[in-house]
Amino acid sequence: MCYKTQEEDDDLAYFDCLADALLLLIFNKLHDLKSLTNCLSVSKRFRSLVPFTDTIFISIPPLPKPSNTAASYINNTLRQVFHNLFLKPVRCFHRLMASPKSTTMSFDISCCHSNGVLRIFKEMKSLHLELPLHGAGELGSSNGATFLQWKADFGSNLRTCIIVGATSFQKCNTFSSSAIFSQRKEERVFMEETVLNDDELKLRVIWTISCLIAASTRQYLLKQILADNPNIPMLERVVISDANKQGMFSMGKEELVEMRNSIDTKQEASSSSMERSPIPEVNMKLWYLPMLDLPDSGYVMKRATLVLIRPVVDGMIENNSDDPLVGDEKPFSEAVREMIKVKKSYLMTMSSF
């Protein structure tokens, strides 16, 4: 506690009265890398305490003049994949998905390199990276999806990916929503019997591959960061999201240990021209409804689709008895809860790519 006289009031630095533990709590609530970096210049005390912050949020800036090479390559890849999807074996993915050496990421991760500012946070436990918008910003907008969100859980490889998509996503009128939702409950049984035609099924596979490419790109980005920063062994949680909150990549403590053990530093450095990690052979379970009401969120989805993806290990589908982790986003989590109740579903297996 600080004691002061009236004469000392104007000269008193009130932050000097705060205990170190309280200052660290403030820095952890602040957590934004840019703000914490500015705090380093405030005083010697701040400079000595900021590196002990254990929760960091980094908004990754875009490159000044991003190249269109990566975006055009992915779009061309998707067109080629689905031109051949039902004509040739799915193993064509491996050849088509190999990134050219000229392809580069469209955002600046220099702060995460071994000589970047991230290296000073040696007791960091939680890291959240937010990527900038890429291209048009919406992953599924060019493929007929007005709503497309995903969440992926990784270890050294993909563990689980959940995708929710819809061709229309609209706010329901608050005055008529209750009556509409009540009326449509009677139509639910009929809608659950609706069958996807081939074109609609192909479209949803396109959504799935787009989301898997985005997720595997984020995994590769994290591998680079961990390989460049071996001095942050206390890291227990990583989240990589994007500015429009479309996709979320997450890893916990056990998954991070698994990834660290699988990283070959020399190999990661030599494969810097690659954009993403390979996706293993996966099993996909897909649910579909022509119309999905979300009364808690107040939205209506048309042609709503839920895809649950898990890897195939040694010829067997890797199962998980836990419920899918859907997060706090209300429309996404409510859509998952409602769609998973639908009795009719589609089962597919996709080869690694």
XYZ file of C-alpha atoms in Angstrom, residues 17-345:
329
model
C 1.573 0.990 -5.571
C 0.366 -2.189 -7.284
C 1.896 -5.558 -6.472
C 3.705 -7.438 -9.240
C 1.055 -10.182 -9.207
C -1.705 -7.619 -9.808
C 0.230 -6.004 -12.653
C 0.708 -9.417 -14.279
C -3.035 -10.029 -13.967
C -3.641 -6.743 -15.790
C -1.139 -7.658 -18.529
C -2.814 -11.048 -18.983
C -6.212 -9.357 -19.366
C -4.651 -6.932 -21.832
C -2.973 -9.858 -23.695
C -2.750 -8.047 -27.057
C 0.825 -8.319 -28.360
C 0.942 -4.782 -29.764
C -0.233 -3.262 -26.468
C 2.155 -5.414 -24.432
C 5.039 -4.408 -26.690
C 4.183 -0.744 -26.064
C 4.202 -1.437 -22.311
C 7.846 -2.505 -22.584
C 8.741 1.143 -23.172
C 6.757 2.571 -20.247
C 9.206 1.821 -17.426
C 11.915 -0.536 -16.253
C 9.405 -2.266 -13.994
C 6.974 -2.855 -16.841
C 9.833 -4.088 -19.016
C 10.817 -6.632 -16.377
C 7.235 -7.897 -15.835
C 5.739 -7.993 -19.344
C 7.819 -11.056 -20.410
C 6.068 -13.066 -17.655
C 2.657 -12.565 -19.284
C 1.228 -16.018 -19.980
C -1.720 -15.123 -22.265
C -0.936 -13.607 -25.677
C -3.217 -12.508 -28.505
C -1.674 -11.623 -31.882
C -3.576 -10.061 -34.765
C -1.506 -11.100 -37.791
C -1.275 -8.297 -40.383
C -1.606 -8.992 -44.115
C 1.355 -8.531 -46.405
C 1.443 -5.070 -48.047
C 0.723 -6.392 -51.545
C -0.422 -10.006 -51.296
C -0.025 -12.129 -54.368
C -3.093 -13.735 -55.964
C -1.072 -16.868 -56.730
C -2.168 -18.797 -53.637
C -5.870 -17.971 -54.002
C -5.977 -18.771 -57.714
C -4.050 -21.986 -57.134
C -6.509 -23.252 -54.511
C -9.524 -22.365 -56.687
C -8.007 -24.117 -59.716
C -7.160 -27.108 -57.537
C -10.735 -27.416 -56.307
C -12.098 -27.266 -59.867
C -9.692 -29.959 -61.017
C -10.427 -32.148 -58.003
C -14.154 -32.174 -58.521
C -13.929 -32.530 -62.265
C -12.184 -35.817 -61.571
C -13.819 -36.753 -58.262
C -16.335 -39.195 -59.672
C -14.325 -40.184 -62.726
C -10.948 -41.064 -61.217
C -9.757 -42.451 -57.872
C -9.602 -39.979 -54.992
C -5.826 -40.516 -54.891
C -5.610 -37.828 -57.572
C -5.803 -35.385 -54.602
C -2.188 -35.972 -53.667
C -0.904 -34.964 -57.094
C -3.258 -32.004 -57.455
C -2.826 -30.607 -53.962
C 0.988 -30.375 -54.005
C 1.718 -26.649 -53.669
C 4.023 -24.958 -56.165
C 7.200 -23.409 -54.829
C 6.004 -19.942 -55.784
C 2.985 -20.177 -53.449
C 3.372 -18.076 -50.310
C 1.245 -17.178 -47.327
C -0.588 -13.877 -47.626
C 0.102 -12.693 -44.083
C 3.119 -11.490 -42.110
C 4.253 -13.813 -39.296
C 7.627 -12.159 -38.719
C 6.702 -11.454 -35.074
C 6.519 -15.225 -34.516
C 9.954 -16.021 -35.930
C 12.891 -16.929 -33.693
C 14.139 -13.325 -33.811
C 10.645 -11.818 -33.380
C 9.090 -10.214 -30.314
C 7.293 -13.446 -29.367
C 10.580 -14.904 -28.135
C 10.571 -12.755 -24.984
C 7.428 -14.448 -23.575
C 9.143 -17.522 -22.181
C 6.328 -18.370 -19.735
C 3.513 -18.113 -22.280
C 0.746 -20.683 -21.665
C -1.995 -19.517 -24.050
C -1.516 -18.181 -27.585
C -4.293 -16.901 -29.852
C -3.436 -15.943 -33.432
C -5.990 -14.102 -35.571
C -5.318 -14.246 -39.305
C -6.398 -11.440 -41.657
C -9.124 -11.760 -44.270
C -7.883 -13.488 -47.415
C -9.092 -12.590 -50.887
C -12.848 -12.006 -50.785
C -12.845 -12.875 -47.096
C -15.479 -15.628 -47.252
C -14.191 -19.171 -47.727
C -17.408 -20.551 -49.201
C -18.801 -17.449 -50.917
C -17.548 -18.562 -54.341
C -18.964 -22.060 -53.810
C -22.580 -21.230 -53.012
C -22.348 -21.013 -49.193
C -23.548 -17.861 -47.433
C -22.755 -19.468 -44.065
C -19.695 -21.693 -43.670
C -17.921 -22.182 -40.352
C -15.579 -24.879 -39.078
C -13.673 -25.948 -35.992
C -10.712 -28.329 -36.098
C -8.792 -30.124 -33.366
C -5.251 -31.275 -34.224
C -2.403 -33.187 -32.628
C 0.452 -34.195 -34.902
C -2.377 -34.837 -37.408
C -6.058 -34.033 -37.738
C -8.191 -35.403 -34.896
C -11.638 -33.898 -35.457
C -13.147 -31.292 -37.769
C -16.732 -30.016 -37.593
C -18.208 -28.004 -40.470
C -21.560 -26.210 -40.636
C -22.677 -24.763 -43.959
C -25.839 -23.322 -45.519
C -26.789 -21.707 -48.818
C -28.899 -19.107 -46.959
C -28.553 -17.711 -43.430
C -31.090 -15.084 -42.424
C -32.332 -13.414 -39.269
C -35.921 -14.384 -38.472
C -38.478 -11.662 -37.743
C -38.840 -11.526 -33.949
C -42.606 -10.996 -34.111
C -43.312 -14.065 -36.240
C -40.411 -16.342 -35.309
C -42.249 -18.274 -32.583
C -45.175 -19.116 -34.851
C -42.868 -20.072 -37.737
C -40.650 -22.293 -35.586
C -43.747 -24.012 -34.108
C -45.236 -24.640 -37.551
C -42.002 -26.068 -38.945
C -41.637 -28.610 -36.154
C -44.444 -30.521 -37.870
C -42.512 -30.438 -41.163
C -39.266 -31.705 -39.586
C -39.988 -35.418 -40.110
C -40.719 -34.867 -43.798
C -37.593 -32.752 -44.328
C -35.370 -35.368 -42.693
C -36.305 -37.766 -45.496
C -35.053 -35.366 -48.170
C -32.250 -36.865 -50.271
C -29.263 -34.871 -51.558
C -28.789 -35.085 -55.325
C -25.328 -35.583 -56.858
C -24.701 -31.882 -57.562
C -25.603 -30.846 -54.019
C -23.429 -33.606 -52.585
C -20.466 -32.516 -54.739
C -20.941 -28.930 -53.528
C -20.736 -30.031 -49.904
C -17.600 -32.044 -50.566
C -16.112 -28.845 -52.043
C -16.982 -27.017 -48.809
C -15.344 -29.807 -46.816
C -12.085 -29.777 -48.784
C -11.911 -25.956 -48.610
C -12.204 -26.077 -44.816
C -9.681 -28.921 -44.495
C -7.162 -26.990 -46.615
C -7.625 -23.929 -44.369
C -7.231 -26.045 -41.212
C -4.114 -27.864 -42.459
C -2.574 -24.523 -43.448
C -2.971 -23.323 -39.876
C -1.441 -26.510 -38.505
C 1.599 -26.005 -40.708
C 1.833 -22.374 -39.566
C 1.868 -23.523 -35.936
C 4.554 -26.110 -36.696
C 6.739 -23.331 -38.082
C 6.156 -21.206 -34.976
C 6.977 -24.060 -32.573
C 10.088 -24.998 -34.571
C 11.250 -21.347 -34.477
C 10.447 -20.892 -30.772
C 11.697 -23.881 -28.744
C 11.985 -21.563 -25.720
C 8.229 -21.571 -24.930
C 7.831 -25.078 -23.451
C 5.056 -23.980 -21.073
C 2.578 -23.417 -23.898
C -0.668 -25.252 -23.041
C -3.257 -23.918 -25.490
C -3.202 -22.500 -29.023
C -6.106 -21.082 -31.016
C -5.769 -19.847 -34.599
C -8.837 -18.041 -35.881
C -9.520 -15.488 -38.625
C -10.825 -11.932 -38.673
C -14.318 -12.911 -39.868
C -14.519 -15.804 -37.331
C -15.133 -18.398 -40.012
C -12.758 -21.108 -38.850
C -11.069 -22.031 -35.578
C -8.037 -24.291 -35.203
C -7.310 -25.347 -31.619
C -4.820 -27.472 -29.703
C -4.534 -28.316 -26.005
C -1.569 -29.251 -23.845
C -1.431 -32.943 -24.796
C -1.841 -32.180 -28.490
C 0.979 -29.605 -28.355
C 3.311 -32.145 -26.732
C 2.408 -34.620 -29.476
C 3.121 -32.025 -32.167
C 6.449 -30.983 -30.617
C 7.571 -34.606 -30.531
C 6.696 -35.013 -34.206
C 8.492 -31.883 -35.414
C 11.715 -32.324 -37.332
C 13.274 -28.856 -37.199
C 15.510 -29.443 -40.218
C 12.646 -30.862 -42.253
C 10.348 -27.942 -41.371
C 13.017 -25.475 -42.444
C 13.687 -27.255 -45.734
C 9.957 -27.482 -46.595
C 9.255 -23.770 -46.170
C 7.824 -23.605 -49.714
C 4.906 -25.790 -48.618
C 1.706 -24.111 -47.468
C 0.010 -26.815 -45.448
C 0.296 -30.167 -43.729
C -1.085 -33.286 -45.439
C -4.596 -34.432 -44.516
C -4.759 -38.153 -43.578
C -7.417 -40.540 -44.832
C -10.635 -39.449 -43.140
C -14.167 -40.629 -42.531
C -16.948 -38.074 -43.064
C -20.469 -38.196 -41.664
C -22.840 -35.687 -43.211
C -26.294 -34.526 -42.090
C -28.599 -32.404 -44.269
C -31.855 -30.465 -43.839
C -33.569 -28.294 -46.504
C -34.589 -25.876 -43.716
C -33.141 -25.512 -40.222
C -34.673 -23.236 -37.599
C -32.450 -21.897 -34.827
C -34.924 -20.430 -32.306
C -32.312 -19.659 -29.635
C -30.171 -17.695 -32.112
C -33.113 -16.303 -34.070
C -31.856 -17.450 -37.490
C -33.093 -19.683 -40.287
C -30.722 -21.778 -42.451
C -31.619 -23.116 -45.872
C -29.975 -26.302 -47.177
C -28.161 -26.668 -43.861
C -25.316 -29.161 -43.693
C -23.279 -30.583 -40.825
C -20.090 -32.557 -41.530
C -18.175 -34.439 -38.820
C -14.702 -35.567 -39.880
C -12.381 -37.994 -38.101
C -9.259 -39.805 -39.338
C -9.050 -43.441 -40.348
C -6.221 -45.196 -38.451
C -4.905 -48.584 -39.634
C -8.030 -49.187 -41.670
C -10.352 -48.426 -38.720
C -12.312 -45.235 -38.106
C -10.840 -43.476 -35.081
C -13.773 -43.001 -32.773
C -14.294 -40.556 -29.941
C -17.060 -41.041 -27.406
C -16.988 -37.384 -26.378
C -19.452 -34.921 -27.827
C -18.006 -32.619 -30.494
C -16.522 -29.446 -29.030
C -18.498 -26.704 -30.750
C -17.459 -23.617 -28.799
C -19.482 -20.573 -27.752
C -20.674 -19.196 -31.106
C -24.438 -19.448 -30.765
C -25.595 -20.147 -34.366
C -22.778 -22.658 -34.922
C -23.260 -24.587 -31.672
C -27.065 -24.550 -31.948
C -26.896 -25.796 -35.553
C -24.618 -28.687 -34.494
C -26.935 -29.664 -31.641
C -30.001 -29.641 -33.917
C -28.424 -31.276 -36.984
C -26.909 -34.168 -35.045
C -30.449 -35.202 -34.047
C -31.342 -35.911 -37.687
C -31.624 -39.674 -38.170
C -30.656 -39.754 -41.855
C -26.959 -39.230 -42.588
